[in-house]
Coordinates of C-alpha atoms and ligand atoms in Angstrom, one line a residue:
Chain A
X87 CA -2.5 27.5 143.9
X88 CA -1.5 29.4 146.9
X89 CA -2.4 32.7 146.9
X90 CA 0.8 34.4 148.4
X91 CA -0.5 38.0 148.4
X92 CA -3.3 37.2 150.6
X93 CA -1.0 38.4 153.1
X94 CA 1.9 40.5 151.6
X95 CA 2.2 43.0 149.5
X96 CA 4.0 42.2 146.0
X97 CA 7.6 42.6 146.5
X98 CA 9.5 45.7 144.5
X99 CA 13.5 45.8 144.2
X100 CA 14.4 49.9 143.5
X101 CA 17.5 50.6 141.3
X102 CA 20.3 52.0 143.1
X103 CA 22.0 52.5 139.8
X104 CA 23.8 56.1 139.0
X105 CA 24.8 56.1 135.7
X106 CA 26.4 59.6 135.2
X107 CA 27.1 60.9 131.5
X108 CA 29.4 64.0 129.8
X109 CA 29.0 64.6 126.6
X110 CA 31.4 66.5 124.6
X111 CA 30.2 69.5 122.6
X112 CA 33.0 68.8 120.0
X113 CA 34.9 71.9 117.8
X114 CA 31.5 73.0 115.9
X115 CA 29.4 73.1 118.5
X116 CA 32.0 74.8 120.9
X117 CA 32.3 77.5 118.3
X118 CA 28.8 78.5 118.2
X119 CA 28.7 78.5 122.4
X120 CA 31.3 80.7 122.6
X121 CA 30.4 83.1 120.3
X122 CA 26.7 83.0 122.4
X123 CA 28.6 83.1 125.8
X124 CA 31.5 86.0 124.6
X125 CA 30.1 88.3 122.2
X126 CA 26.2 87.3 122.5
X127 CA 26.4 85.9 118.7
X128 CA 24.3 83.3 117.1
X129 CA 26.1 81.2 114.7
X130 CA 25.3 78.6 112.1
X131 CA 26.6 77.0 109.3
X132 CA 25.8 77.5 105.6
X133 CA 26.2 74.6 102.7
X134 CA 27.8 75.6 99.7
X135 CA 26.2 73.2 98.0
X136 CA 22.3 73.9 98.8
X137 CA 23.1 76.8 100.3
X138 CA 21.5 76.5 103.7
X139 CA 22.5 78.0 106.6
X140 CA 21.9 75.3 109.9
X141 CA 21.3 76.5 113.5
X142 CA 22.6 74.5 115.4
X143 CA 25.8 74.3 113.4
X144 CA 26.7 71.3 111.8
X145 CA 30.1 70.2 110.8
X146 CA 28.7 68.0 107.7
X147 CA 25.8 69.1 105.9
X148 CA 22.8 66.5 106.8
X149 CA 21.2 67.3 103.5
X150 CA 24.3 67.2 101.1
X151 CA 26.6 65.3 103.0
X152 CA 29.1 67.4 102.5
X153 CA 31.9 69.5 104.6
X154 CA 32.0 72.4 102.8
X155 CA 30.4 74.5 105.7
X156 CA 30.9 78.4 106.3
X157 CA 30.1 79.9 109.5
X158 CA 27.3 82.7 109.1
X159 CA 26.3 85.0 111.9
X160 CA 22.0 85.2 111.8
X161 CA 20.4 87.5 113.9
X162 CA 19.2 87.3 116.9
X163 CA 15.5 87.7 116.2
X164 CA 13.4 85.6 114.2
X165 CA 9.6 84.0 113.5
X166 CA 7.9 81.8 115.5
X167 CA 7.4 78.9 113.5
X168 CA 5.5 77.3 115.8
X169 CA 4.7 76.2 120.2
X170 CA 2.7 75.1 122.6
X171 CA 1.7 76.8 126.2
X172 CA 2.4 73.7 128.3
X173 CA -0.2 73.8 131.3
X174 CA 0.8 71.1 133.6
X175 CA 3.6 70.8 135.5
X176 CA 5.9 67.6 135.3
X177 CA 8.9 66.8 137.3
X178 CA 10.9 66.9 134.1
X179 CA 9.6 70.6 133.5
X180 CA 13.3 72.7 134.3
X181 CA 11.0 76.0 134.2
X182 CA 7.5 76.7 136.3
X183 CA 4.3 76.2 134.5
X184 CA 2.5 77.7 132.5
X185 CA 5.8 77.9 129.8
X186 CA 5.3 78.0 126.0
X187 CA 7.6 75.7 123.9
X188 CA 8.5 77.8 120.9
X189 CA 10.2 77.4 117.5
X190 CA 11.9 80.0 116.4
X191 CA 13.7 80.4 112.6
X192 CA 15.9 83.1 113.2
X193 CA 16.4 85.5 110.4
X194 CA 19.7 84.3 108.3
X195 CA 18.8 80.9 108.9
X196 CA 16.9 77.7 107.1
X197 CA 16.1 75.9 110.6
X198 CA 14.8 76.4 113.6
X199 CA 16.1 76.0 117.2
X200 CA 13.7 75.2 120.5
X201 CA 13.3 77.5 123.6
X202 CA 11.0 79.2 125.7
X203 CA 9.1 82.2 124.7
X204 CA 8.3 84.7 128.0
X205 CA 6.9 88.1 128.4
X206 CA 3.9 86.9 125.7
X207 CA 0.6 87.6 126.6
X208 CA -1.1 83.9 125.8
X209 CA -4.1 85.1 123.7
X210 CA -1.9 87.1 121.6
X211 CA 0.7 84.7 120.7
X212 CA 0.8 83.3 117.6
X213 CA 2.8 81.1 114.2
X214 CA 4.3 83.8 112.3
X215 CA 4.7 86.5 115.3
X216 CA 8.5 88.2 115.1
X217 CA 10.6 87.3 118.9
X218 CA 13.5 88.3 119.8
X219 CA 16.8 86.3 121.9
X220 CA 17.1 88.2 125.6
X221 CA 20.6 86.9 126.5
X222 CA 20.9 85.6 130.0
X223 CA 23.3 88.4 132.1
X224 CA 25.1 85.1 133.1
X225 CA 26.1 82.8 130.5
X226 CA 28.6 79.9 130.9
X227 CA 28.5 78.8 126.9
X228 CA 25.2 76.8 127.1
X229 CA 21.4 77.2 125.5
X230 CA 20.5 78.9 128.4
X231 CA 22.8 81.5 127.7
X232 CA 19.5 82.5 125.2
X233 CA 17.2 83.5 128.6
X234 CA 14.1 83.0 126.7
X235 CA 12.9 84.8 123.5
X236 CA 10.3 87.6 123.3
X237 CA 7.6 89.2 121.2
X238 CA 8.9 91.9 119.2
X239 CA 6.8 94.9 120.0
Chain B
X271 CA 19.3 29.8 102.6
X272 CA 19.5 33.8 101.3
X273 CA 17.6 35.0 98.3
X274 CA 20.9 36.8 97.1
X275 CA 24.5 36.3 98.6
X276 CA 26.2 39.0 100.0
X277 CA 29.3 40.6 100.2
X278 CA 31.3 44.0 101.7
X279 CA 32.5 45.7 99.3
X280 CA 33.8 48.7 101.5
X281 CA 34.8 49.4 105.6
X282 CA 35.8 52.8 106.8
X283 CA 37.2 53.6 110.4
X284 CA 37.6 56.7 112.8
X285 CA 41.4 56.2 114.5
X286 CA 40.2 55.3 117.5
X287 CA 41.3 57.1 121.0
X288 CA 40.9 57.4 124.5
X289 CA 38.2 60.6 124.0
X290 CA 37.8 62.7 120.8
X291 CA 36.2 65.9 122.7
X292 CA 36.5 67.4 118.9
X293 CA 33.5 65.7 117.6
X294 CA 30.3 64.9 119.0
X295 CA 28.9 61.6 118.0
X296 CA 27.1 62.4 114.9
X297 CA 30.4 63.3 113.4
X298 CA 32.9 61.1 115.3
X299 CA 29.8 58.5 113.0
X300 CA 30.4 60.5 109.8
X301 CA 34.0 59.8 109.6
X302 CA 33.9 55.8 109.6
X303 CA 30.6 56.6 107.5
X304 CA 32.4 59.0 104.8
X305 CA 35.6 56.5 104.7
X306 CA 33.1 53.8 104.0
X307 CA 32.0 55.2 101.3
X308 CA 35.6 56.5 99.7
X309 CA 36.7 53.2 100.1
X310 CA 33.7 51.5 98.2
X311 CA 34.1 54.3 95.3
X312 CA 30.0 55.3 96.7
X313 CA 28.0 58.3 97.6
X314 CA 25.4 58.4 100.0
X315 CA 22.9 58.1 97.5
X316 CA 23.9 54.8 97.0
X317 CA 22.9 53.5 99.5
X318 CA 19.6 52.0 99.9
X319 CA 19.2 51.4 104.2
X320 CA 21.3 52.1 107.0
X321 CA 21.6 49.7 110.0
X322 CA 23.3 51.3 113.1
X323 CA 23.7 50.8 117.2
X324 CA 26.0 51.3 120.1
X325 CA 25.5 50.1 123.8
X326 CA 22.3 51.0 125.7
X327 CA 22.9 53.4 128.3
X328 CA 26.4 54.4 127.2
X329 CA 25.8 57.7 125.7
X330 CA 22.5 57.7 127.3
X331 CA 20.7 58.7 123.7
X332 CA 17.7 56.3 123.0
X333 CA 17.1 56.9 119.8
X334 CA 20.0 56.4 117.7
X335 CA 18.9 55.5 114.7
X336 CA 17.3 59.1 113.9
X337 CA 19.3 61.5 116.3
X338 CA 22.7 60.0 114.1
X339 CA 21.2 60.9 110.5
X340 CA 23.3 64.0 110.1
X341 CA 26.6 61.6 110.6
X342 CA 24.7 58.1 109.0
X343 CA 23.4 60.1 105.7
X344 CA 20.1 58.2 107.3
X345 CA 18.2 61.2 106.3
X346 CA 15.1 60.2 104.6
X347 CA 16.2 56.4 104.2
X348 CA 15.1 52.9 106.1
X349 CA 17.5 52.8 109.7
X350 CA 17.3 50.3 112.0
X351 CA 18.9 50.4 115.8
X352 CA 20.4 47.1 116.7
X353 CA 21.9 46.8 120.3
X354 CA 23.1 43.7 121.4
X355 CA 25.8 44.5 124.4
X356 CA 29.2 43.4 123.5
X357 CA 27.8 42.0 120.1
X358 CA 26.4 44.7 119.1
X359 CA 29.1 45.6 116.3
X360 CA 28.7 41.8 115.4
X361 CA 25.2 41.8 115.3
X362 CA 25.0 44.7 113.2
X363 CA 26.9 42.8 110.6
X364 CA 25.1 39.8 111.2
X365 CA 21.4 41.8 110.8
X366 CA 22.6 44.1 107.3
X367 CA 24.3 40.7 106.1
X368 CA 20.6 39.5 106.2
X369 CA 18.7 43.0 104.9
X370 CA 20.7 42.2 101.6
X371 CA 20.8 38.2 101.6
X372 CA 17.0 38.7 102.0
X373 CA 17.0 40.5 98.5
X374 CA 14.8 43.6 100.1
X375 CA 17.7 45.7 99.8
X376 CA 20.5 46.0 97.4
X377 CA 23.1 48.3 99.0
X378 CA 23.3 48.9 103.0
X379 CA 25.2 50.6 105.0
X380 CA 26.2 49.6 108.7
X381 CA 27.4 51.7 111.5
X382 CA 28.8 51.1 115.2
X383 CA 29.8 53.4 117.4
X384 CA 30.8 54.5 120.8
X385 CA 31.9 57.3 122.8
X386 CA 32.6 55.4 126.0
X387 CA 34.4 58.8 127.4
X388 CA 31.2 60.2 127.8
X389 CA 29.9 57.3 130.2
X390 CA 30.3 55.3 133.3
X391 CA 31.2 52.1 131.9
X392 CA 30.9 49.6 135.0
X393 CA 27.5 51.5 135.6
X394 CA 25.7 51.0 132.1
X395 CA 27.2 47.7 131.9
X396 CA 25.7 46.4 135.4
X397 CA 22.1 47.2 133.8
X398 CA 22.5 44.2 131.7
X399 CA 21.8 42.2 134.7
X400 CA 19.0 40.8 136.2
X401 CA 17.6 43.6 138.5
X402 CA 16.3 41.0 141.2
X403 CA 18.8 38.6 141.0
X404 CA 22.5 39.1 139.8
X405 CA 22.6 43.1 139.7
X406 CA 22.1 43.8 143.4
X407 CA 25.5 41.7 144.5
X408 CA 27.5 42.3 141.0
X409 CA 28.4 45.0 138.7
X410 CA 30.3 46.1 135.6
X411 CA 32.2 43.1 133.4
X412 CA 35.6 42.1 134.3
X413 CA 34.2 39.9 137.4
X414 CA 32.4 37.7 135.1
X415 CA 35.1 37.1 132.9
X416 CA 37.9 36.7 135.7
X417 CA 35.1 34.0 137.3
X418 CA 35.3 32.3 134.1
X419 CA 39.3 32.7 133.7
X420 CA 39.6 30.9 137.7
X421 CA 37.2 27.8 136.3
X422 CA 39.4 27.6 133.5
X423 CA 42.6 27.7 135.2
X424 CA 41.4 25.3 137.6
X425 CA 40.6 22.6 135.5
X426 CA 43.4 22.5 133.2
X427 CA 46.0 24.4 134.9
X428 CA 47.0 27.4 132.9
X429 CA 48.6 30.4 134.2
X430 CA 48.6 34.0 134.5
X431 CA 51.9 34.2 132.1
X432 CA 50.4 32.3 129.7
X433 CA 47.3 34.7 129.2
X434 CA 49.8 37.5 129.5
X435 CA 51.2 35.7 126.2
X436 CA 48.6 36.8 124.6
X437 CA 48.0 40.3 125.8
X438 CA 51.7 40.5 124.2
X439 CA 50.8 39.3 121.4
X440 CA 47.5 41.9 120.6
X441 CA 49.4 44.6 121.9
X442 CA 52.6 43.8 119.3
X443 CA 50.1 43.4 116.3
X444 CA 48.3 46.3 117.1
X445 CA 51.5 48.5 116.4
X446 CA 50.9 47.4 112.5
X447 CA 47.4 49.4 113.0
X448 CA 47.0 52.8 113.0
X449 CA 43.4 52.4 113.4
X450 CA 44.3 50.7 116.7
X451 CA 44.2 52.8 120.0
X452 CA 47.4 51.0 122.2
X453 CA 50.4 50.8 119.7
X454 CA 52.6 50.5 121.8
X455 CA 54.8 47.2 122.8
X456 CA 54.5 45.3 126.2
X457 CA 56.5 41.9 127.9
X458 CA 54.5 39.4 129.7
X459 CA 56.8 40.8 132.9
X460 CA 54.7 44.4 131.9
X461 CA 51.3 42.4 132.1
X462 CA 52.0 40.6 135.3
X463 CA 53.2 43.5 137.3
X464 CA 50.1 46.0 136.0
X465 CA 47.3 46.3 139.0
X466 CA 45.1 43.4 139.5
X467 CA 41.7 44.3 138.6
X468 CA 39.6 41.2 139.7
X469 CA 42.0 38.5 140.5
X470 CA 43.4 36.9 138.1
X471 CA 42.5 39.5 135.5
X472 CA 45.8 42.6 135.4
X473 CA 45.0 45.9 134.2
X474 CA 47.1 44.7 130.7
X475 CA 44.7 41.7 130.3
X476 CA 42.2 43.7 129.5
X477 CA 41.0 45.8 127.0
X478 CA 40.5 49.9 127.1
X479 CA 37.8 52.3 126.8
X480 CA 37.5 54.0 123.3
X481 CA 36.2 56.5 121.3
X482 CA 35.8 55.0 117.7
X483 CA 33.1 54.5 115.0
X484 CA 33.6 51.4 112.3
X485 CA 31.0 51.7 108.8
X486 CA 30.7 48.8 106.7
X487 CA 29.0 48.4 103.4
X488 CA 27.7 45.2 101.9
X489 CA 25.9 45.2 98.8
X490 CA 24.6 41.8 96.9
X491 CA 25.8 39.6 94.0
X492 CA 24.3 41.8 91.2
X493 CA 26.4 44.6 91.8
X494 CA 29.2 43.7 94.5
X495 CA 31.5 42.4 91.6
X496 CA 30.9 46.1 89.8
X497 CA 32.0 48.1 93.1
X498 CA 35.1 46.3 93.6
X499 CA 37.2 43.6 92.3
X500 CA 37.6 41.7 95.2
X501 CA 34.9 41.6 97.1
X502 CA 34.5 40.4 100.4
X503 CA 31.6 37.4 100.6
X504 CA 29.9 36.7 103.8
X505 CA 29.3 33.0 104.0
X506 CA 27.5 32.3 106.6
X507 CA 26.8 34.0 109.9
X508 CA 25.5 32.4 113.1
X509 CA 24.5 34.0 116.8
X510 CA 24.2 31.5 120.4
X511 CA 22.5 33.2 123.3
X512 CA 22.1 30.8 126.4
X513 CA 21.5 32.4 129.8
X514 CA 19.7 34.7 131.8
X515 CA 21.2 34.2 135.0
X516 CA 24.8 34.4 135.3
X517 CA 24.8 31.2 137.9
X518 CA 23.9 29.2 134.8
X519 CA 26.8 29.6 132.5
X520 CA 29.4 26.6 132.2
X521 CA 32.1 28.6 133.4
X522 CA 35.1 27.6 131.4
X523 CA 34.1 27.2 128.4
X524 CA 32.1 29.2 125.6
X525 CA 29.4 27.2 125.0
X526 CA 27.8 29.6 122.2
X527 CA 30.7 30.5 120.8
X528 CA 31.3 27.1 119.9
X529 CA 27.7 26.2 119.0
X530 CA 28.1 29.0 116.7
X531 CA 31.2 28.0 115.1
X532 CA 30.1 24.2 114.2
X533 CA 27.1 26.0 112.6
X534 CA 29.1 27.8 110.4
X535 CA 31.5 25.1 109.3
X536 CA 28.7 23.0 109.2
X537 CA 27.4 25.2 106.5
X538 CA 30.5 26.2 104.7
X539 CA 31.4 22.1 104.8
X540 CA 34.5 23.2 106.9
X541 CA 36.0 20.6 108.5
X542 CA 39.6 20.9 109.7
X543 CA 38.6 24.9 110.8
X544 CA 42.5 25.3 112.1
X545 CA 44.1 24.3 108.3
X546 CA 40.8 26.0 106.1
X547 CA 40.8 28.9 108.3
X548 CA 43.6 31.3 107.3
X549 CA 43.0 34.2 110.0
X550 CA 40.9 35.2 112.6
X551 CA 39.5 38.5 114.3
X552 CA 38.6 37.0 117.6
X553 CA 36.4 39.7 120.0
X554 CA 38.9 38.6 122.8
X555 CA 37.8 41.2 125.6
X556 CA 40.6 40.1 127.9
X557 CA 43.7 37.7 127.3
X558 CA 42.6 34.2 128.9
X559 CA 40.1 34.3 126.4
X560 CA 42.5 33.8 123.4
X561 CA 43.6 30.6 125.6
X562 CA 39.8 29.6 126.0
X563 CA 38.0 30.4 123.0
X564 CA 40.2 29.0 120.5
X565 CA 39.4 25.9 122.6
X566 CA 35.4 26.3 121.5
X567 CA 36.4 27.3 117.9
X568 CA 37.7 23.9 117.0
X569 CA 41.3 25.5 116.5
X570 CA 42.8 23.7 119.8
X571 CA 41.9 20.7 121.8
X572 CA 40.7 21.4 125.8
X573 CA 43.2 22.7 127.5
X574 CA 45.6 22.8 125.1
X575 CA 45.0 26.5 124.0
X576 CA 48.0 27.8 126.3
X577 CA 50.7 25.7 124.5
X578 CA 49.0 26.7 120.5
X579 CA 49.3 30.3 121.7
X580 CA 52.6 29.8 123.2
X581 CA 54.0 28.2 119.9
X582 CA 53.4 31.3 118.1
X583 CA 51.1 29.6 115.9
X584 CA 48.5 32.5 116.0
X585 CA 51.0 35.3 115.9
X586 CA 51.5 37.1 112.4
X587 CA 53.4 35.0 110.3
X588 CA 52.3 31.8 112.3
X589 CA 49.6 29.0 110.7
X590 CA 46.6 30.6 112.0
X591 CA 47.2 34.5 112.8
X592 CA 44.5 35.8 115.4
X593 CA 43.9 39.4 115.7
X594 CA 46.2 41.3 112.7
X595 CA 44.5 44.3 114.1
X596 CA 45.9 43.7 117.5
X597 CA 42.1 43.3 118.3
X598 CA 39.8 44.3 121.1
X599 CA 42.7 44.4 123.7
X600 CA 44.4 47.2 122.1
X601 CA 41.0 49.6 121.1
X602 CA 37.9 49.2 121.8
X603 CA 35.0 51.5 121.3
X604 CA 32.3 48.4 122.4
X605 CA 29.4 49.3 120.2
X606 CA 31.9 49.3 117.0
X607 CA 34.1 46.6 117.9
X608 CA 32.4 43.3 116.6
X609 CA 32.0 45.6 113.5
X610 CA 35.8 45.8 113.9
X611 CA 36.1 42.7 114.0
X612 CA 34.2 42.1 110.6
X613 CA 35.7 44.8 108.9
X614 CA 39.5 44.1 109.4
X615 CA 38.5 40.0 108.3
X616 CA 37.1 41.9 105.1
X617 CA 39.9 43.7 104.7
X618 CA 42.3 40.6 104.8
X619 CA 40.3 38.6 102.5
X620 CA 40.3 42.1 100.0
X621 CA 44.0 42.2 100.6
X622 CA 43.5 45.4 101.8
X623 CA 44.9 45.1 105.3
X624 CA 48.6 46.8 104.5
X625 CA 50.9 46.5 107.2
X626 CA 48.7 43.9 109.1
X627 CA 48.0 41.9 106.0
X628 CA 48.0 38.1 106.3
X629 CA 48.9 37.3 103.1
X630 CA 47.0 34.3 100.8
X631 CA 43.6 34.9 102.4
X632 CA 41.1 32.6 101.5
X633 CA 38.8 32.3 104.6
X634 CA 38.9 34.5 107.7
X635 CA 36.6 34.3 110.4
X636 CA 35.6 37.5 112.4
X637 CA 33.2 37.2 115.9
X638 CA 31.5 39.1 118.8
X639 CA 31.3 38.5 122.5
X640 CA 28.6 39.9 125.2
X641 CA 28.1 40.1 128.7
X642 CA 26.5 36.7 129.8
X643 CA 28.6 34.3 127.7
X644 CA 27.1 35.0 124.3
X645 CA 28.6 35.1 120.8
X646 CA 28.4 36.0 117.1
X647 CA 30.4 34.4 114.4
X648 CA 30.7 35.4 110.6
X649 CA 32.3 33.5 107.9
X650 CA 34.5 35.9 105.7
X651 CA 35.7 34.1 101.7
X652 CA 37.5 35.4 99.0
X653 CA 35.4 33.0 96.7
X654 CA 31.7 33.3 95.8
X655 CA 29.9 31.2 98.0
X656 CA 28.2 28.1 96.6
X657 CA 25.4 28.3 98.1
Ligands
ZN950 ZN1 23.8 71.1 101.7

């Protein structure tokens, strides 16, 4: 057997594929982004079946299957259920590191959403602490109209 | 052989569009899903495993299977993800048919889906080819079909107008289906003066981009009988894959489709497919392929699929009606149409196709089509199967 990398180096062929996606929030969804983006509301949905109330919203209840669903303001602080202070910084990483990963159960609500908890001293945070949403001053009906939530001091 | 035969015993649909920006995917999935399970008289706690897929890429979500549980009713059940390119709807028929023929599961529910408005086709498509070989000179899928249309038309001398026939055809049956995204009539003058995509392929011999979910439940002989009266029994499925490199195809004919079909009547103990068959549900992406692939099914001789098509033979009301539905030409959301396919064959053979139904339905056949020539082919029967 020839060895043909004696000489070359192994040959690589790059993608030059762009595959661009949109995805549509659809009518529940859209509801809860506007209410964030005009009137700094958080919305979910509550089952009148089971009785819990879903942030994000859902159209159907994932639990009951059912679409019997009420919309239900919840407040806009919460628990921290629980996170992670994420030390390394990856290309994939939209925010500089360190940033803390939190889950947050907001009060009125039976689930929790994901987003970044700021303005926490590190050694101090904590499961069970109480944060609090800081709305973005520019919000264009998106999760990053939530800036980041906050201890409650 | 299976442990248990099978049947569907239920099919539920979105009405399929252009977009649906009013649902996001989970719940454009919830409305085939929910119809399913009307239709079939079920709840969701019926059902014992859910088998789901849509195109890779399309909707660029990876992990279907659990991001769709609050549209599947997966939650806290067995899901599978089956993706198999054009087949995939097929496939997922093919792959639940055999969850329940294998006797491991009792009642399952399958799902396709797609939102192709939230994608670049061509772009998602063109990753199905070989990265060092085929993808860096060729993209998307109507070139590979028009390539395989111009060796066809070569060697037995069919014609634009008579594929065109058969774009008028879909497009009239389709007006029979509200399910159906192009209800609207067209003439073979319409087809031949629409834009030439990839010569000889017009914009009218081809099918659409769709938004649309299809759900389909089988269930197996112990209880099929109790969930409806006439249920729909699978006889026997069969799949043909064949090449990696697009150079290697016989260009012309459809090889695996027609492996794939002698299977099945070899197993069923068809044997005069065009008189035993009483309908088909052909995934017929664009119109030369109704000349063609009839050709590989056994239903015409080479090259005489122009004049069967042309003698209205396969039009409703004909001896062998092909697409009720008005098929893949008038709707097609990919990842759900092969389980189109299957669940409007069911439908004729429950006699519950209304304004598109075929009437006396003993045996219909329903199949799927991908990318590099490949098919899927199920076997629909009002009877029990013998086997
Ligand atoms: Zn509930």
């Amino acid at each position: 057997m020839i060895d043909i990398f004696a000489d070359v180096e192994p040959m690589v062929f790059k993608s030059g594929i762009n595959v661009p996606y949109s995805w549509w929030a659809g009518e529940t969804a859209e509801r809860f982004f506007l209410a964030l983006r005009d009137d700094k509301k958080i919305m979910g949905t509550g089952c009148s079946i089971c009785e819990k109330v879903f942030v994000p919203p859902r159209k159907v209840c994932p639990l009951c299957f059912q679409e019997n669903m009420a919309w239900v303001e919840v407040s806009s602080e919460g628990v921290l259920e629980s996170f992670t202070i994420v030390e390394r910084q990856l290309a994939s990483l939209p925010r500089k590191a360190p940033v803390i990963f939190g889950l947050i159960r907001l009060d009125g609500a039976d689930t929790s959403i994901l987003h970044y908890i700021e303005d926490a001293d590190h050694t101090d945070i904590k499961i069970g602490m109480r944060v609090a949403a800081k709305f973005s001053d520019e919000r264009s009906g998106s999760m990053h109209d939530i800036d980041c939530f906050r201890p409650v001091r | 052989m299976p442990k248990k035969r099978v049947a569907i015993v239920g099919t539920g649909q979105t009405y399929h569009k252009s977009h649906r920006p009013d649902v996001n995917g989970q719940e454009l999935i919830n409305e085939a899903v929910k119809r399913a399970l009307q239709d079939a008289d079920l709840t969701i706690k019926d059902i014992d495993a859910v088998v789901i897929g849509n195109m890779d890429h399309f909707e660029g979500i990876n992990y279907v299977d659990c991001w769709s549980v609050d549209g599947s009713g997966g939650i806290m059940k067995p899901v599978i993800k089956l993706t198999t390119g054009g087949t995939t709807g097929s496939t997922l028929a093919i792959g639940g048919y055999q969850l329940v023929a294998s006797g491991f599961f009792e009642k399952v529910l399958i799902i396709g889906w797609e939102k192709n408005s939230e994608s670049d086709t061509t772009g998602a498509i063109t990753t199905a080819f070989d990265p060092v070989w085929d993808r860096l000179v060729f993209a998307g899928a109507i070139s590979g079909l028009a390539a395989e249309a111009q060796a066809y038309m070569a060697k037995y001398g069919a014609t634009e107008k008579d594929a065109a026939r058969v774009s008028v055809r879909d497009r009239k049956h389709a007006c029979n289906n509200p399910h159906a995204q192009l209800r609207r009539e067209i003439t073979i003058e319409d087809v031949l003066a629409s834009p030439m995509l990839a010569d000889p392929i017009h914009l009218l011999d081809v099918c659409p981009r769709t938004d649309g979910a299809c759900a389909v439940i089988m269930a197996n002989e112990d209880c099929a009988g109790k969930i409806t009266a006439v249920p729909d029994w699978i006889w026997a499925t069969a799949n043909r894959h064949k090449y990696t490199y697009l150079g290697d195809v016989n260009w012309g004919e459809l090889d695996s489709l027609a492996g794939a079909s002698r299977e099945i009547y070899a197993k069923a103990g068809i044997r005069e497919p065009k008189k035993e068959i009483d309908v088909i549900e052909l995934y017929q992406p664009y119109s030369f392929a109704g000349i063609i692939w009839i050709e590989d099914l056994g239903i015409a001789e080479r090259g005489k699929g122009a004049e069967y098509i042309w003698s209205g033979a396969t039009d409703m009301g004909g001896e062998l009606p092909i697409n009720p539905s008005g098929g893949v030409i008038a709707c097609n959301p990919i990842g759900a149409t092969g389980l189109i396919r299957c669940a409007e064959a069911a439908l004729q053979v429950m006699g519950k196709a209304e304004a598109r139904q075929v009437p006396d339905v003993n045996f219909a056949i329903s199949t799927g089509f991908g990318g590099c020539m490949w098919s899927d082919m199920l076997l629909h029967g009002k009877r029990k199967p013998d086997f």
